GROMACS .gro file of C-alpha atoms in nm:
model
  242
    1MET     CA    1  -0.504  -0.576  -2.545
    2ILE     CA    2  -0.768  -0.785  -2.409
    3LYS     CA    3  -0.710  -0.675  -2.038
    4LYS     CA    4  -0.700  -0.356  -1.892
    5THR     CA    5  -0.423  -0.237  -1.671
    6LYS     CA    6  -0.580  -0.140  -1.321
    7VAL     CA    7  -0.457   0.183  -1.161
    8TYR     CA    8  -0.363   0.176  -0.767
    9ALA     CA    9  -0.322   0.555  -0.571
   10HIS     CA   10   0.011   0.497  -0.430
   11ARG     CA   11  -0.067   0.630  -0.058
   12GLY     CA   12  -0.358   0.758  -0.178
   13PHE     CA   13  -0.379   1.052  -0.443
   14SER     CA   14  -0.045   1.177  -0.305
   15SER     CA   15   0.065   1.411  -0.558
   16GLN     CA   16  -0.205   1.653  -0.472
   17PHE     CA   17  -0.304   1.552  -0.122
   18PRO     CA   18  -0.075   1.458   0.218
   19GLU     CA   19   0.009   1.077   0.162
   20ASN     CA   20  -0.150   0.839   0.380
   21THR     CA   21  -0.429   1.042   0.495
   22MET     CA   22  -0.811   1.007   0.485
   23ARG     CA   23  -0.822   1.305   0.231
   24ALA     CA   24  -0.612   1.121   0.013
   25PHE     CA   25  -0.781   0.795   0.008
   26GLU     CA   26  -1.128   0.972  -0.032
   27GLU     CA   27  -0.992   1.202  -0.331
   28ALA     CA   28  -0.869   0.889  -0.497
   29ARG     CA   29  -1.183   0.675  -0.475
   30GLN     CA   30  -1.375   0.979  -0.625
   31ARG     CA   31  -1.131   0.910  -0.948
   32ASN     CA   32  -1.247   0.586  -0.981
   33VAL     CA   33  -0.898   0.415  -0.941
   34SER     CA   34  -0.923   0.010  -0.900
   35GLY     CA   35  -0.704   0.038  -0.564
   36ILE     CA   36  -0.542   0.218  -0.315
   37GLU     CA   37  -0.163   0.135  -0.185
   38LEU     CA   38  -0.107   0.223   0.193
   39ASP     CA   39   0.124   0.140   0.459
   40VAL     CA   40   0.082   0.003   0.828
   41GLN     CA   41   0.296   0.005   1.131
   42LEU     CA   42   0.204  -0.019   1.494
   43THR     CA   43   0.190   0.218   1.794
   44LYS     CA   44   0.346   0.177   2.145
   45ASP     CA   45  -0.006   0.017   2.275
   46GLY     CA   46  -0.007  -0.198   1.961
   47GLU     CA   47  -0.269  -0.019   1.757
   48VAL     CA   48  -0.245  -0.056   1.336
   49VAL     CA   49  -0.191   0.309   1.211
   50VAL     CA   50  -0.115   0.404   0.839
   51ILE     CA   51   0.208   0.606   0.787
   52HIS     CA   52   0.489   0.499   0.579
   53ASP     CA   53   0.818   0.623   0.757
   54GLU     CA   54   0.923   0.449   1.064
   55GLU     CA   55   0.963   0.816   1.234
   56ILE     CA   56   0.682   1.067   1.214
   57ASN     CA   57   0.928   1.347   1.127
   58ARG     CA   58   0.866   1.376   0.764
   59THR     CA   59   0.501   1.381   0.742
   60THR     CA   60   0.395   1.521   1.083
   61ASN     CA   61   0.470   1.808   1.327
   62GLY     CA   62   0.635   1.563   1.533
   63ILE     CA   63   0.948   1.391   1.618
   64GLY     CA   64   1.014   1.032   1.684
   65TYR     CA   65   0.933   0.674   1.599
   66VAL     CA   66   0.589   0.541   1.552
   67GLN     CA   67   0.627   0.253   1.759
   68ASP     CA   68   0.730   0.501   2.078
   69PHE     CA   69   0.397   0.660   2.073
   70PHE     CA   70   0.048   0.544   2.210
   71LEU     CA   71  -0.243   0.550   1.980
   72LYS     CA   72  -0.408   0.838   2.165
   73GLN     CA   73  -0.073   1.034   2.110
   74ILE     CA   74  -0.012   0.982   1.775
   75ILE     CA   75  -0.348   1.084   1.637
   76LEU     CA   76  -0.301   1.406   1.772
   77PHE     CA   77  -0.032   1.497   1.546
   78ASP     CA   78  -0.079   1.710   1.249
   79ALA     CA   79  -0.035   1.504   0.905
   80GLY     CA   80  -0.130   1.753   0.662
   81THR     CA   81   0.058   2.083   0.705
   82TRP     CA   82   0.384   1.924   0.618
   83PHE     CA   83   0.209   1.904   0.239
   84HIS     CA   84   0.030   2.241   0.257
   85LYS     CA   85  -0.128   2.483   0.518
   86ALA     CA   86  -0.486   2.374   0.378
   87PHE     CA   87  -0.459   2.006   0.517
   88HIS     CA   88  -0.349   2.107   0.882
   89GLN     CA   89  -0.661   1.905   1.031
   90GLU     CA   90  -0.549   1.591   0.845
   91ALA     CA   91  -0.434   1.301   1.109
   92ILE     CA   92  -0.248   0.961   1.090
   93PRO     CA   93  -0.542   0.732   1.050
   94THR     CA   94  -0.564   0.386   1.183
   95LEU     CA   95  -0.648   0.084   0.949
   96ARG     CA   96  -0.966   0.051   1.142
   97ASP     CA   97  -1.068   0.413   1.006
   98VAL     CA   98  -0.988   0.313   0.663
   99PHE     CA   99  -1.188   0.022   0.672
  100GLU     CA  100  -1.467   0.189   0.828
  101TRP     CA  101  -1.463   0.417   0.551
  102ILE     CA  102  -1.449   0.137   0.295
  103VAL     CA  103  -1.756  -0.024   0.437
  104SER     CA  104  -1.945   0.284   0.509
  105THR     CA  105  -1.886   0.417   0.126
  106LYS     CA  106  -1.949   0.064  -0.016
  107SER     CA  107  -1.649   0.103  -0.204
  108GLN     CA  108  -1.525  -0.186  -0.381
  109LEU     CA  109  -1.152  -0.068  -0.409
  110THR     CA  110  -0.902  -0.289  -0.346
  111LEU     CA  111  -0.674  -0.211  -0.063
  112ASN     CA  112  -0.306  -0.285  -0.108
  113ILE     CA  113  -0.183  -0.298   0.250
  114GLU     CA  114   0.200  -0.291   0.275
  115LEU     CA  115   0.324  -0.404   0.613
  116LYS     CA  116   0.623  -0.173   0.704
  117ASN     CA  117   0.813  -0.447   0.860
  118ASP     CA  118   1.121  -0.450   0.696
  119VAL     CA  119   1.336  -0.216   0.938
  120ILE     CA  120   1.150  -0.281   1.267
  121ALA     CA  121   1.018  -0.603   1.343
  122TYR     CA  122   0.658  -0.560   1.469
  123GLU     CA  123   0.619  -0.907   1.614
  124THR     CA  124   0.242  -0.880   1.596
  125LEU     CA  125   0.163  -0.674   1.309
  126GLU     CA  126   0.047  -0.968   1.076
  127GLU     CA  127  -0.192  -1.119   1.325
  128LYS     CA  128  -0.351  -0.754   1.411
  129VAL     CA  129  -0.402  -0.670   1.033
  130LEU     CA  130  -0.537  -0.988   0.965
  131GLU     CA  131  -0.773  -0.963   1.267
  132LEU     CA  132  -0.911  -0.621   1.151
  133ILE     CA  133  -0.969  -0.753   0.784
  134GLU     CA  134  -1.173  -1.055   0.922
  135GLU     CA  135  -1.378  -0.820   1.152
  136TYR     CA  136  -1.472  -0.601   0.855
  137GLU     CA  137  -1.493  -0.911   0.611
  138LEU     CA  138  -1.281  -0.727   0.367
  139VAL     CA  139  -1.068  -1.058   0.268
  140ASN     CA  140  -1.162  -1.034  -0.082
  141GLN     CA  141  -1.071  -0.681  -0.131
  142VAL     CA  142  -0.722  -0.685   0.020
  143ILE     CA  143  -0.373  -0.753  -0.091
  144ILE     CA  144  -0.089  -0.795   0.172
  145SER     CA  145   0.258  -0.700   0.058
  146SER     CA  146   0.597  -0.675   0.217
  147PHE     CA  147   0.938  -0.617   0.148
  148ASN     CA  148   0.983  -0.850   0.431
  149TYR     CA  149   0.931  -1.197   0.262
  150LYS     CA  150   0.940  -1.390   0.623
  151SER     CA  151   0.649  -1.195   0.698
  152LEU     CA  152   0.465  -1.267   0.421
  153VAL     CA  153   0.544  -1.657   0.497
  154LYS     CA  154   0.392  -1.587   0.840
  155VAL     CA  155   0.064  -1.441   0.682
  156ARG     CA  156   0.018  -1.728   0.458
  157SER     CA  157   0.069  -1.954   0.758
  158ILE     CA  158  -0.220  -1.782   0.953
  159HIS     CA  159  -0.465  -1.718   0.679
  160PRO     CA  160  -0.457  -1.974   0.345
  161HIS     CA  161  -0.636  -1.778   0.133
  162ILE     CA  162  -0.597  -1.387   0.134
  163SER     CA  163  -0.412  -1.234  -0.156
  164LEU     CA  164  -0.049  -1.184  -0.110
  165GLY     CA  165   0.193  -0.962  -0.317
  166PHE     CA  166   0.585  -1.037  -0.294
  167LEU     CA  167   0.752  -0.674  -0.278
  168PHE     CA  168   1.108  -0.629  -0.408
  169GLU     CA  169   1.335  -0.377  -0.580
  170GLY     CA  170   1.513  -0.457  -0.889
  171ILE     CA  171   1.576  -0.767  -1.079
  172ASP     CA  172   1.551  -1.042  -0.854
  173ASN     CA  173   1.581  -1.412  -1.023
  174LYS     CA  174   1.437  -1.585  -0.702
  175ALA     CA  175   1.096  -1.363  -0.703
  176VAL     CA  176   0.859  -1.598  -0.885
  177GLU     CA  177   0.975  -1.915  -0.680
  178LYS     CA  178   0.953  -1.728  -0.371
  179ALA     CA  179   0.623  -1.581  -0.467
  180LEU     CA  180   0.486  -1.922  -0.585
  181THR     CA  181   0.589  -2.096  -0.279
  182ILE     CA  182   0.369  -1.881  -0.067
  183GLN     CA  183   0.105  -1.896  -0.322
  184ALA     CA  184   0.129  -1.498  -0.385
  185SER     CA  185  -0.100  -1.366  -0.644
  186GLY     CA  186   0.133  -1.151  -0.791
  187LEU     CA  187   0.473  -0.953  -0.777
  188HIS     CA  188   0.513  -0.592  -0.670
  189CYS     CA  189   0.782  -0.479  -0.854
  190GLU     CA  190   0.989  -0.174  -1.018
  191PRO     CA  191   0.924  -0.124  -1.402
  192GLN     CA  192   1.264  -0.266  -1.506
  193TYR     CA  193   1.138  -0.610  -1.380
  194ALA     CA  194   0.847  -0.561  -1.584
  195PHE     CA  195   1.033  -0.554  -1.894
  196SER     CA  196   1.295  -0.822  -1.827
  197ALA     CA  197   1.279  -1.176  -1.893
  198GLU     CA  198   1.198  -1.257  -1.530
  199GLY     CA  199   0.913  -1.038  -1.559
  200LYS     CA  200   0.792  -1.254  -1.881
  201ARG     CA  201   0.851  -1.549  -1.657
  202ALA     CA  202   0.659  -1.406  -1.366
  203GLN     CA  203   0.356  -1.348  -1.583
  204ALA     CA  204   0.394  -1.715  -1.754
  205SER     CA  205   0.398  -1.868  -1.392
  206GLY     CA  206   0.036  -1.709  -1.334
  207LEU     CA  207   0.156  -1.396  -1.120
  208GLU     CA  208   0.023  -1.069  -1.152
  209LEU     CA  209   0.280  -0.773  -1.209
  210ARG     CA  210   0.176  -0.471  -0.990
  211VAL     CA  211   0.430  -0.186  -1.095
  212TYR     CA  212   0.566   0.059  -0.853
  213THR     CA  213   0.548   0.384  -0.847
  214VAL     CA  214   0.488   0.526  -1.201
  215ASN     CA  215   0.453   0.906  -1.258
  216ASP     CA  216   0.604   0.935  -1.586
  217LYS     CA  217   0.331   0.922  -1.875
  218HIS     CA  218   0.577   0.774  -2.145
  219LEU     CA  219   0.697   0.478  -1.874
  220PHE     CA  220   0.312   0.442  -1.791
  221LEU     CA  221   0.192   0.376  -2.157
  222GLN     CA  222   0.525   0.159  -2.223
  223LEU     CA  223   0.385  -0.062  -1.887
  224ILE     CA  224   0.013  -0.061  -2.032
  225ASN     CA  225   0.147  -0.196  -2.375
  226GLU     CA  226   0.348  -0.458  -2.179
  227GLY     CA  227   0.056  -0.584  -2.016
  228VAL     CA  228   0.101  -0.543  -1.680
  229GLU     CA  229  -0.187  -0.601  -1.434
  230VAL     CA  230  -0.122  -0.316  -1.210
  231ILE     CA  231   0.059   0.034  -1.197
  232MET     CA  232   0.065   0.225  -0.882
  233THR     CA  233   0.119   0.603  -0.927
  234ASP     CA  234   0.106   0.906  -0.680
  235ASP     CA  235  -0.024   1.104  -0.987
  236LEU     CA  236  -0.385   1.037  -1.081
  237GLU     CA  237  -0.417   1.341  -1.303
  238MET     CA  238  -0.143   1.208  -1.533
  239SER     CA  239  -0.308   0.868  -1.542
  240SER     CA  240  -0.650   0.982  -1.608
  241ARG     CA  241  -0.552   1.147  -1.919
  242ILE     CA  242  -0.415   0.828  -2.083
   0.00000   0.00000   0.00000
């Protein structure tokens, strides 16, 4: 194979550290991955925070929706103990925290920022994320993805150059056209799409295939042989042994 498949740490090094925390991101960076995938939502006062679920119940010691807490409240919750008591000091980070870390470490990591707005329509999420990206001059290190296609259309209308990834499940025979319409750089897909005729058509159309979330060694190797551009995984120990 001429090209080398890149590895992105899904929510950081999330098989060994609490997902979407600064500890998980730093541990991933130290293992020389090419990128990190993370999820963003908005607090009640419109601050961009890094968390996957719309509710904080699963990954913190609190209960409720992200959108119902002010930033000063949400950062006080324990986002580590649910994973292991050794991580009790971990907090929900802001996207600004992540960007400060990237800049301070001079990291060249790609940040795949997933806009979590397919369940709750955060009206200004796109603008706020783009403003932060511009503030930290990270346009060339960011991919914005979402299951919400209309949100990606909005991002493209605001920013003509930033890299976009259309995120979807299963085999979508309209994914190529949707991605090309918004000048996306790639499709964020499941393994079955990468193996399908549609996946081949996508690559032939110049779209990268960025496959989520692969924690099986055999499947990982198959995808590398298939020539996908990116594999997202929770298990960096597994991927480093390949």
